């Protein structure tokens, strides 16, 4: 019985890192194109699964990948083109 519990705990711990992986936050550093890496704290436009904080006015010309979340603080996102979407999964 003790051995069974030990193996069950080891199995659960083995899966924990994937479930608890940290979400990276990408924050604007300057106004301009959403797609310009230089306008973001992680030096690339937001990638799938990242949390996003927009503190500068941004121009979005094509749809984003599915982001973890998006917070807009005292800023504006201008959408260009009819099919441009800001995808957020949580």
Short mmCIF file of N, CA, C and O in Angstrom, two decimals, residues 12 43 51-52 55 65 82 87 89:
data_model
loop_
_atom_site.label_atom_id
_atom_site.label_comp_id
_atom_site.label_asym_id
_atom_site.label_seq_id
_atom_site.Cartn_x
_atom_site.Cartn_y
_atom_site.Cartn_z
N UNK A 12 1.84 12.00 -10.14
CA UNK A 12 1.21 13.33 -10.10
C UNK A 12 2.24 14.44 -10.20
O UNK A 12 2.05 15.41 -10.93
N UNK A 43 10.33 41.83 -26.82
CA UNK A 43 10.97 42.09 -28.13
C UNK A 43 10.38 41.27 -29.28
O UNK A 43 11.05 41.05 -30.28
N UNK A 51 0.16 36.58 -21.91
CA UNK A 51 -0.69 37.64 -21.37
C UNK A 51 -0.20 38.95 -21.97
O UNK A 51 1.01 39.14 -22.15
N UNK A 52 -1.11 39.86 -22.27
CA UNK A 52 -0.75 41.11 -22.93
C UNK A 52 -1.26 42.30 -22.12
O UNK A 52 -2.39 42.30 -21.66
N UNK A 55 -0.37 49.55 -22.91
CA UNK A 55 -0.33 50.85 -22.24
C UNK A 55 -0.07 51.99 -23.22
O UNK A 55 0.09 53.12 -22.80
N UNK A 65 -2.68 35.68 -32.61
CA UNK A 65 -2.90 34.30 -32.17
C UNK A 65 -3.74 34.33 -30.89
O UNK A 65 -4.00 35.41 -30.35
N UNK A 82 -11.33 44.54 -42.27
CA UNK A 82 -12.60 43.99 -41.79
C UNK A 82 -12.43 42.72 -40.97
O UNK A 82 -13.21 42.44 -40.07
N UNK A 87 -7.75 37.82 -30.59
CA UNK A 87 -8.17 36.54 -30.01
C UNK A 87 -7.63 36.41 -28.58
O UNK A 87 -6.45 36.51 -28.35
N UNK A 89 -8.17 33.75 -25.15
CA UNK A 89 -8.79 32.48 -24.80
C UNK A 89 -9.28 32.40 -23.36
O UNK A 89 -10.04 31.53 -23.01
#
